[in-house]
Amino acid sequence: MPAETKKNRLFTTGELQVAGLAILTAVVLTLSVQVVEASVRPSLGLYDADPAAVAPIPDVIDARPVV
């Protein structure tokens, strides 16, 4: 009779625990990589500076559509 009351499951409890651990590890790894990248991002030079502090390039005007 115990075989009839046991649920038919696709995965065993151990397999579900391993899958959950793998998902948790992937999430933690992804978040930690994002935190590290945000804290040590490279300098963008002039592109990262305040636009008012950057001197304009000589002989360059605002782009306008060709009519």
Coordinates of C-alpha atoms in Angstrom, one line a residue, residues 3 5-6 8-9 14 16 19 23 27 29 32 34 37 39 43 45-46 53 57 59-60 63-64:
A3 CA 3.6 2.6 -3.1
T5 CA 0.1 6.6 -1.5
K6 CA 3.5 7.9 -2.7
N8 CA 4.7 10.3 -8.6
R9 CA 7.2 13.0 -9.0
G14 CA 17.7 15.6 -3.8
L16 CA 15.3 19.6 -6.5
A19 CA 18.7 22.6 -8.8
I23 CA 20.0 28.7 -9.2
V27 CA 22.0 34.6 -8.8
L29 CA 27.4 35.1 -8.7
S32 CA 28.4 39.9 -7.1
Q34 CA 27.6 43.4 -11.2
E37 CA 31.9 45.9 -12.2
S39 CA 32.7 49.7 -8.2
S43 CA 37.3 56.0 -16.4
G45 CA 37.9 60.3 -19.8
L46 CA 36.2 63.3 -21.3
A53 CA 34.1 71.6 -18.0
I57 CA 36.5 71.0 -30.2
D59 CA 35.7 74.1 -36.0
V60 CA 33.0 71.6 -34.9
A63 CA 25.0 68.5 -36.3
R64 CA 22.1 69.6 -38.5

